[in-house]
């Protein structure tokens, strides 16, 4: 997508937001379920057919939260394109680095009742493997700090250690990289202290890196 198309898309979003406000002013809004993260991404990237587009647009007309998410997705994708043009950061002994993904609602306080866990499939080149990652996060309360829960399931032949790398969704700058271990599936919870940022307040993106086992100290995984 070129900058002009991106600009046009952002303009469309603003128009949708204006229409949504008028609509709410005119009639009480009728809540429909939020589209899944994958669907909203597909919509943002123009991969849906026209009837699916209409369905999403109807929802966007009454859901300012999803309009905001769509705006964040487009901003993130735009930043990724800029990143792609720059020389990549040299990662020590990385066997594979996935693209980055910004989960829907990342950086927002969400409740279990409203927002389901967000799921994404990262694919390796030429169908040589994939890893599916599911995330959910909660804000701080009186009993516990803010945390991020991550579950992964990999289907790949290359042995290595999985690491989750987090970036700021606004600037694409690295936030932290944390080990997930060598198992093909598992789950981990990281507190805001371990992450160094609050996943319920700061917009973030995540990518998976597979590193050579020999190149890193044994972390008992
Ligand atoms: Zn919505």
PDB file of C-alpha atoms and ligand atoms in Angstrom:
ATOM      1  CA  UNK A   1       0.000   0.000   0.000  1.00  0.00           C
ATOM      2  CA  UNK A   2       1.447   3.361  -0.929  1.00  0.00           C
ATOM      3  CA  UNK A   3       1.263   6.435   1.340  1.00  0.00           C
ATOM      4  CA  UNK A   4      -1.581   7.929  -0.712  1.00  0.00           C
ATOM      5  CA  UNK A   5      -3.690   4.791  -0.290  1.00  0.00           C
ATOM      6  CA  UNK A   6      -2.865   4.772   3.422  1.00  0.00           C
ATOM      7  CA  UNK A   7      -3.893   8.382   3.671  1.00  0.00           C
ATOM      8  CA  UNK A   8      -7.149   7.588   1.885  1.00  0.00           C
ATOM      9  CA  UNK A   9      -7.772   4.683   4.234  1.00  0.00           C
ATOM     10  CA  UNK A  10      -7.185   6.867   7.284  1.00  0.00           C
ATOM     11  CA  UNK A  11      -9.523   9.479   5.810  1.00  0.00           C
ATOM     12  CA  UNK A  12     -12.144   6.764   5.400  1.00  0.00           C
ATOM     13  CA  UNK A  13     -11.734   5.804   9.045  1.00  0.00           C
ATOM     14  CA  UNK A  14     -12.237   9.372  10.184  1.00  0.00           C
ATOM     15  CA  UNK A  15     -15.365   9.576   8.039  1.00  0.00           C
ATOM     16  CA  UNK A  16     -16.579   6.317   9.568  1.00  0.00           C
ATOM     17  CA  UNK A  17     -16.013   7.731  13.039  1.00  0.00           C
ATOM     18  CA  UNK A  18     -17.972  10.876  12.148  1.00  0.00           C
ATOM     19  CA  UNK A  19     -20.811   8.736  10.746  1.00  0.00           C
ATOM     20  CA  UNK A  20     -20.711   6.571  13.866  1.00  0.00           C
ATOM     21  CA  UNK A  21     -21.100   9.629  16.076  1.00  0.00           C
ATOM     22  CA  UNK A  22     -24.009  10.936  13.991  1.00  0.00           C
ATOM     23  CA  UNK A  23     -25.592   7.505  14.043  1.00  0.00           C
ATOM     24  CA  UNK A  24     -25.327   7.308  17.833  1.00  0.00           C
ATOM     25  CA  UNK A  25     -26.770  10.779  18.145  1.00  0.00           C
ATOM     26  CA  UNK A  26     -29.722   9.824  15.920  1.00  0.00           C
ATOM     27  CA  UNK A  27     -30.550   6.390  17.293  1.00  0.00           C
ATOM     28  CA  UNK A  28     -29.432   4.170  20.139  1.00  0.00           C
ATOM     29  CA  UNK A  29     -26.669   1.911  18.848  1.00  0.00           C
ATOM     30  CA  UNK A  30     -27.351  -1.771  18.532  1.00  0.00           C
ATOM     31  CA  UNK A  31     -24.306  -3.725  19.714  1.00  0.00           C
ATOM     32  CA  UNK A  32     -23.028  -6.434  17.385  1.00  0.00           C
ATOM     33  CA  UNK A  33     -20.086  -8.683  18.277  1.00  0.00           C
ATOM     34  CA  UNK A  34     -16.633  -7.193  17.633  1.00  0.00           C
ATOM     35  CA  UNK A  35     -14.947  -8.794  14.613  1.00  0.00           C
ATOM     36  CA  UNK A  36     -11.977 -10.979  15.480  1.00  0.00           C
ATOM     37  CA  UNK A  37      -8.476  -9.543  15.266  1.00  0.00           C
ATOM     38  CA  UNK A  38      -7.718 -11.602  12.154  1.00  0.00           C
ATOM     39  CA  UNK A  39     -10.849 -10.301  10.407  1.00  0.00           C
ATOM     40  CA  UNK A  40     -10.173  -6.676  11.276  1.00  0.00           C
ATOM     41  CA  UNK A  41      -6.622  -7.132   9.964  1.00  0.00           C
ATOM     42  CA  UNK A  42      -7.936  -8.689   6.763  1.00  0.00           C
ATOM     43  CA  UNK A  43     -10.325  -5.760   6.433  1.00  0.00           C
ATOM     44  CA  UNK A  44      -7.527  -3.232   6.994  1.00  0.00           C
ATOM     45  CA  UNK A  45      -5.391  -4.932   4.352  1.00  0.00           C
ATOM     46  CA  UNK A  46      -8.256  -5.119   1.867  1.00  0.00           C
ATOM     47  CA  UNK A  47      -8.409  -8.929   1.776  1.00  0.00           C
ATOM     48  CA  UNK A  48     -12.133  -9.364   2.389  1.00  0.00           C
ATOM     49  CA  UNK A  49     -14.804  -9.710  -0.290  1.00  0.00           C
ATOM     50  CA  UNK A  50     -17.426  -6.998  -0.662  1.00  0.00           C
ATOM     51  CA  UNK A  51     -20.129  -8.642   1.458  1.00  0.00           C
ATOM     52  CA  UNK A  52     -17.655  -9.185   4.302  1.00  0.00           C
ATOM     53  CA  UNK A  53     -16.504  -5.590   3.893  1.00  0.00           C
ATOM     54  CA  UNK A  54     -20.083  -4.383   4.263  1.00  0.00           C
ATOM     55  CA  UNK A  55     -20.532  -6.445   7.403  1.00  0.00           C
ATOM     56  CA  UNK A  56     -17.413  -4.946   9.014  1.00  0.00           C
ATOM     57  CA  UNK A  57     -18.370  -1.438   7.906  1.00  0.00           C
ATOM     58  CA  UNK A  58     -21.809  -1.833   9.534  1.00  0.00           C
ATOM     59  CA  UNK A  59     -20.095  -2.767  12.763  1.00  0.00           C
ATOM     60  CA  UNK A  60     -17.596   0.088  12.485  1.00  0.00           C
ATOM     61  CA  UNK A  61     -20.465   2.522  12.041  1.00  0.00           C
ATOM     62  CA  UNK A  62     -21.641   1.781  15.574  1.00  0.00           C
ATOM     63  CA  UNK A  63     -18.409   0.771  17.309  1.00  0.00           C
ATOM     64  CA  UNK A  64     -15.885   3.555  17.973  1.00  0.00           C
ATOM     65  CA  UNK A  65     -13.668   1.032  19.831  1.00  0.00           C
ATOM     66  CA  UNK A  66     -13.158  -1.006  16.643  1.00  0.00           C
ATOM     67  CA  UNK A  67     -12.622   2.178  14.618  1.00  0.00           C
ATOM     68  CA  UNK A  68      -9.834   3.060  17.049  1.00  0.00           C
ATOM     69  CA  UNK A  69      -8.369  -0.448  16.692  1.00  0.00           C
ATOM     70  CA  UNK A  70      -8.498  -0.172  12.909  1.00  0.00           C
ATOM     71  CA  UNK A  71      -6.656   3.148  13.083  1.00  0.00           C
ATOM     72  CA  UNK A  72      -3.990   1.535  15.287  1.00  0.00           C
ATOM     73  CA  UNK A  73      -3.630  -1.415  12.878  1.00  0.00           C
ATOM     74  CA  UNK A  74      -3.099   0.897   9.917  1.00  0.00           C
ATOM     75  CA  UNK A  75      -0.572   2.983  11.813  1.00  0.00           C
ATOM     76  CA  UNK A  76       1.262  -0.186  12.835  1.00  0.00           C
ATOM     77  CA  UNK A  77       1.295  -1.580   9.279  1.00  0.00           C
ATOM     78  CA  UNK A  78       2.574   1.758   8.007  1.00  0.00           C
ATOM     79  CA  UNK A  79       5.434   1.687  10.531  1.00  0.00           C
ATOM     80  CA  UNK A  80       6.238  -1.917   9.528  1.00  0.00           C
ATOM     81  CA  UNK A  81       6.636  -0.883   5.901  1.00  0.00           C
ATOM     82  CA  UNK A  82       9.130   1.763   6.956  1.00  0.00           C
ATOM     83  CA  UNK A  83      10.953  -0.844   9.067  1.00  0.00           C
ATOM     84  CA  UNK A  84      11.133  -3.222   6.079  1.00  0.00           C
ATOM     85  CA  UNK A  85      13.002  -0.586   4.100  1.00  0.00           C
ATOM     86  CA  UNK A  86      15.680  -0.246   6.748  1.00  0.00           C
ATOM     87  CA  UNK A  87      18.524  -2.705   7.226  1.00  0.00           C
ATOM     88  CA  UNK A  88      17.428  -5.335   9.710  1.00  0.00           C
ATOM     89  CA  UNK A  89      18.920  -5.452  13.167  1.00  0.00           C
ATOM     90  CA  UNK A  90      21.507  -8.213  13.321  1.00  0.00           C
ATOM     91  CA  UNK A  91      20.199 -10.828  15.695  1.00  0.00           C
ATOM     92  CA  UNK A  92      22.710 -13.150  17.236  1.00  0.00           C
ATOM     93  CA  UNK A  93      22.315 -16.655  15.808  1.00  0.00           C
ATOM     94  CA  UNK A  94      18.671 -16.160  14.947  1.00  0.00           C
ATOM     95  CA  UNK A  95      17.469 -19.096  12.841  1.00  0.00           C
ATOM     96  CA  UNK A  96      14.219 -17.364  12.050  1.00  0.00           C
ATOM     97  CA  UNK A  97      12.459 -14.144  12.962  1.00  0.00           C
ATOM     98  CA  UNK A  98       8.735 -13.835  12.452  1.00  0.00           C
ATOM     99  CA  UNK A  99       7.084 -10.658  11.317  1.00  0.00           C
ATOM    100  CA  UNK A 100       5.574  -8.529  14.052  1.00  0.00           C
ATOM    101  CA  UNK A 101       1.947  -8.704  15.111  1.00  0.00           C
ATOM    102  CA  UNK A 102      -0.006  -6.198  17.131  1.00  0.00           C
ATOM    103  CA  UNK A 103      -2.838  -7.983  18.939  1.00  0.00           C
ATOM    104  CA  UNK A 104      -6.194  -6.272  18.814  1.00  0.00           C
ATOM    105  CA  UNK A 105      -6.737  -4.215  21.999  1.00  0.00           C
ATOM    106  CA  UNK A 106      -3.023  -4.298  22.887  1.00  0.00           C
ATOM    107  CA  UNK A 107      -2.378  -1.542  25.386  1.00  0.00           C
ATOM    108  CA  UNK A 108      -6.030  -1.256  26.384  1.00  0.00           C
ATOM    109  CA  UNK A 109      -7.649  -2.222  29.633  1.00  0.00           C
ATOM    110  CA  UNK A 110     -10.008  -5.021  28.706  1.00  0.00           C
ATOM    111  CA  UNK A 111     -12.326  -7.249  30.651  1.00  0.00           C
ATOM    112  CA  UNK A 112     -12.681 -10.984  30.249  1.00  0.00           C
ATOM    113  CA  UNK A 113     -16.375 -10.604  29.441  1.00  0.00           C
ATOM    114  CA  UNK A 114     -15.827  -8.268  26.527  1.00  0.00           C
ATOM    115  CA  UNK A 115     -12.620  -9.202  24.736  1.00  0.00           C
ATOM    116  CA  UNK A 116     -11.471 -12.750  24.005  1.00  0.00           C
ATOM    117  CA  UNK A 117      -7.810 -13.807  23.945  1.00  0.00           C
ATOM    118  CA  UNK A 118      -6.127 -12.755  20.713  1.00  0.00           C
ATOM    119  CA  UNK A 119      -4.611 -15.377  18.451  1.00  0.00           C
ATOM    120  CA  UNK A 120      -2.192 -15.139  15.555  1.00  0.00           C
ATOM    121  CA  UNK A 121      -0.369 -17.587  13.299  1.00  0.00           C
ATOM    122  CA  UNK A 122       3.191 -16.766  12.290  1.00  0.00           C
ATOM    123  CA  UNK A 123       4.307 -18.654   9.205  1.00  0.00           C
ATOM    124  CA  UNK A 124       7.853 -19.498   8.187  1.00  0.00           C
ATOM    125  CA  UNK A 125       8.915 -19.012   4.600  1.00  0.00           C
ATOM    126  CA  UNK A 126       7.927 -21.599   1.984  1.00  0.00           C
ATOM    127  CA  UNK A 127       5.588 -23.456   4.311  1.00  0.00           C
ATOM    128  CA  UNK A 128       8.497 -24.811   6.353  1.00  0.00           C
ATOM    129  CA  UNK A 129       6.693 -24.342   9.650  1.00  0.00           C
ATOM    130  CA  UNK A 130       4.431 -22.166  11.723  1.00  0.00           C
ATOM    131  CA  UNK A 131       3.774 -21.079  15.274  1.00  0.00           C
ATOM    132  CA  UNK A 132       0.416 -20.000  16.663  1.00  0.00           C
ATOM    133  CA  UNK A 133       0.482 -17.544  19.538  1.00  0.00           C
ATOM    134  CA  UNK A 134      -2.420 -16.640  21.824  1.00  0.00           C
ATOM    135  CA  UNK A 135      -2.211 -13.646  24.154  1.00  0.00           C
ATOM    136  CA  UNK A 136      -4.327 -12.102  26.828  1.00  0.00           C
ATOM    137  CA  UNK A 137      -3.487  -9.447  29.384  1.00  0.00           C
ATOM    138  CA  UNK A 138      -4.926  -7.779  32.438  1.00  0.00           C
ATOM    139  CA  UNK A 139      -4.380  -4.481  34.162  1.00  0.00           C
ATOM    140  CA  UNK A 140      -3.084  -4.109  37.666  1.00  0.00           C
ATOM    141  CA  UNK A 141      -5.502  -4.615  40.551  1.00  0.00           C
ATOM    142  CA  UNK A 142      -5.130  -4.587  44.328  1.00  0.00           C
ATOM    143  CA  UNK A 143      -3.974  -8.232  44.342  1.00  0.00           C
ATOM    144  CA  UNK A 144      -1.717  -8.514  41.324  1.00  0.00           C
ATOM    145  CA  UNK A 145       0.402  -6.478  38.947  1.00  0.00           C
ATOM    146  CA  UNK A 146      -0.522  -6.110  35.290  1.00  0.00           C
ATOM    147  CA  UNK A 147       0.463  -9.198  33.318  1.00  0.00           C
ATOM    148  CA  UNK A 148       0.548 -10.776  29.904  1.00  0.00           C
ATOM    149  CA  UNK A 149      -0.220 -14.432  29.341  1.00  0.00           C
ATOM    150  CA  UNK A 150       1.153 -16.053  26.225  1.00  0.00           C
ATOM    151  CA  UNK A 151       0.513 -19.554  24.879  1.00  0.00           C
ATOM    152  CA  UNK A 152       2.235 -20.955  21.820  1.00  0.00           C
ATOM    153  CA  UNK A 153       2.038 -24.029  19.634  1.00  0.00           C
ATOM    154  CA  UNK A 154       4.679 -24.582  16.985  1.00  0.00           C
ATOM    155  CA  UNK A 155       4.753 -26.933  14.058  1.00  0.00           C
ATOM    156  CA  UNK A 156       8.284 -26.845  12.726  1.00  0.00           C
ATOM    157  CA  UNK A 157      11.216 -29.169  12.205  1.00  0.00           C
ATOM    158  CA  UNK A 158      14.025 -26.759  13.057  1.00  0.00           C
ATOM    159  CA  UNK A 159      15.173 -27.283  16.652  1.00  0.00           C
ATOM    160  CA  UNK A 160      15.850 -24.109  18.592  1.00  0.00           C
ATOM    161  CA  UNK A 161      14.717 -21.924  21.422  1.00  0.00           C
ATOM    162  CA  UNK A 162      11.698 -19.678  21.049  1.00  0.00           C
ATOM    163  CA  UNK A 163      11.914 -16.117  22.253  1.00  0.00           C
ATOM    164  CA  UNK A 164       9.139 -13.530  22.356  1.00  0.00           C
ATOM    165  CA  UNK A 165      10.285 -10.102  21.286  1.00  0.00           C
ATOM    166  CA  UNK A 166       8.148  -7.106  22.125  1.00  0.00           C
ATOM    167  CA  UNK A 167       8.224  -3.755  20.388  1.00  0.00           C
ATOM    168  CA  UNK A 168       6.460  -0.474  20.960  1.00  0.00           C
ATOM    169  CA  UNK A 169       3.595  -0.389  18.460  1.00  0.00           C
ATOM    170  CA  UNK A 170       3.962   3.376  18.140  1.00  0.00           C
ATOM    171  CA  UNK A 171       7.656   3.533  17.300  1.00  0.00           C
ATOM    172  CA  UNK A 172       8.648  -0.082  16.460  1.00  0.00           C
ATOM    173  CA  UNK A 173      11.508   0.213  18.938  1.00  0.00           C
ATOM    174  CA  UNK A 174      12.390  -2.968  20.854  1.00  0.00           C
ATOM    175  CA  UNK A 175      10.999  -3.184  24.389  1.00  0.00           C
ATOM    176  CA  UNK A 176      12.214  -6.572  25.618  1.00  0.00           C
ATOM    177  CA  UNK A 177      12.969 -10.106  24.455  1.00  0.00           C
ATOM    178  CA  UNK A 178      12.017 -12.973  26.756  1.00  0.00           C
ATOM    179  CA  UNK A 179      12.723 -16.716  26.484  1.00  0.00           C
ATOM    180  CA  UNK A 180       9.807 -19.100  25.943  1.00  0.00           C
ATOM    181  CA  UNK A 181      11.902 -22.265  25.983  1.00  0.00           C
ATOM    182  CA  UNK A 182      12.519 -25.097  23.560  1.00  0.00           C
ATOM    183  CA  UNK A 183       9.228 -26.929  23.732  1.00  0.00           C
ATOM    184  CA  UNK A 184       6.979 -26.816  20.695  1.00  0.00           C
ATOM    185  CA  UNK A 185       4.071 -25.751  22.863  1.00  0.00           C
ATOM    186  CA  UNK A 186       3.599 -24.163  26.233  1.00  0.00           C
ATOM    187  CA  UNK A 187       2.433 -21.082  28.057  1.00  0.00           C
ATOM    188  CA  UNK A 188       3.969 -18.395  30.206  1.00  0.00           C
ATOM    189  CA  UNK A 189       2.864 -15.408  32.187  1.00  0.00           C
ATOM    190  CA  UNK A 190       5.008 -12.300  32.379  1.00  0.00           C
ATOM    191  CA  UNK A 191       4.297  -9.524  34.870  1.00  0.00           C
ATOM    192  CA  UNK A 192       4.676  -5.873  33.958  1.00  0.00           C
ATOM    193  CA  UNK A 193       7.913  -5.886  35.987  1.00  0.00           C
ATOM    194  CA  UNK A 194       9.361  -8.705  33.869  1.00  0.00           C
ATOM    195  CA  UNK A 195       8.168  -7.030  30.684  1.00  0.00           C
ATOM    196  CA  UNK A 196       9.325  -3.576  31.680  1.00  0.00           C
ATOM    197  CA  UNK A 197       6.045  -2.159  30.357  1.00  0.00           C
ATOM    198  CA  UNK A 198       2.360  -2.402  31.185  1.00  0.00           C
ATOM    199  CA  UNK A 199       0.629  -4.491  28.458  1.00  0.00           C
ATOM    200  CA  UNK A 200      -2.731  -2.975  29.411  1.00  0.00           C
ATOM    201  CA  UNK A 201      -1.591   0.625  29.016  1.00  0.00           C
ATOM    202  CA  UNK A 202       1.077   0.767  26.331  1.00  0.00           C
ATOM    203  CA  UNK A 203       0.492  -0.295  22.712  1.00  0.00           C
ATOM    204  CA  UNK A 204       2.790  -3.183  21.881  1.00  0.00           C
ATOM    205  CA  UNK A 205       3.538  -5.667  19.136  1.00  0.00           C
ATOM    206  CA  UNK A 206       5.025  -9.127  19.409  1.00  0.00           C
ATOM    207  CA  UNK A 207       7.194 -11.305  17.198  1.00  0.00           C
ATOM    208  CA  UNK A 208       8.729 -14.731  17.679  1.00  0.00           C
ATOM    209  CA  UNK A 209      12.410 -15.428  17.185  1.00  0.00           C
ATOM    210  CA  UNK A 210      13.891 -18.904  16.951  1.00  0.00           C
ATOM    211  CA  UNK A 211      17.522 -18.966  18.090  1.00  0.00           C
ATOM    212  CA  UNK A 212      20.137 -21.694  17.949  1.00  0.00           C
ATOM    213  CA  UNK A 213      20.264 -23.753  21.107  1.00  0.00           C
ATOM    214  CA  UNK A 214      24.068 -23.837  21.252  1.00  0.00           C
ATOM    215  CA  UNK A 215      24.424 -20.086  21.094  1.00  0.00           C
ATOM    216  CA  UNK A 216      22.629 -19.280  24.328  1.00  0.00           C
ATOM    217  CA  UNK A 217      23.186 -20.298  27.943  1.00  0.00           C
ATOM    218  CA  UNK A 218      21.006 -23.184  29.110  1.00  0.00           C
ATOM    219  CA  UNK A 219      17.979 -21.668  30.804  1.00  0.00           C
ATOM    220  CA  UNK A 220      16.631 -25.018  31.926  1.00  0.00           C
ATOM    221  CA  UNK A 221      13.863 -25.112  29.340  1.00  0.00           C
TER     222      UNK A 221
HETATM  223 ZN1  LIG B   1     -16.347  -3.449  17.820  1.00  0.00          ZN
END
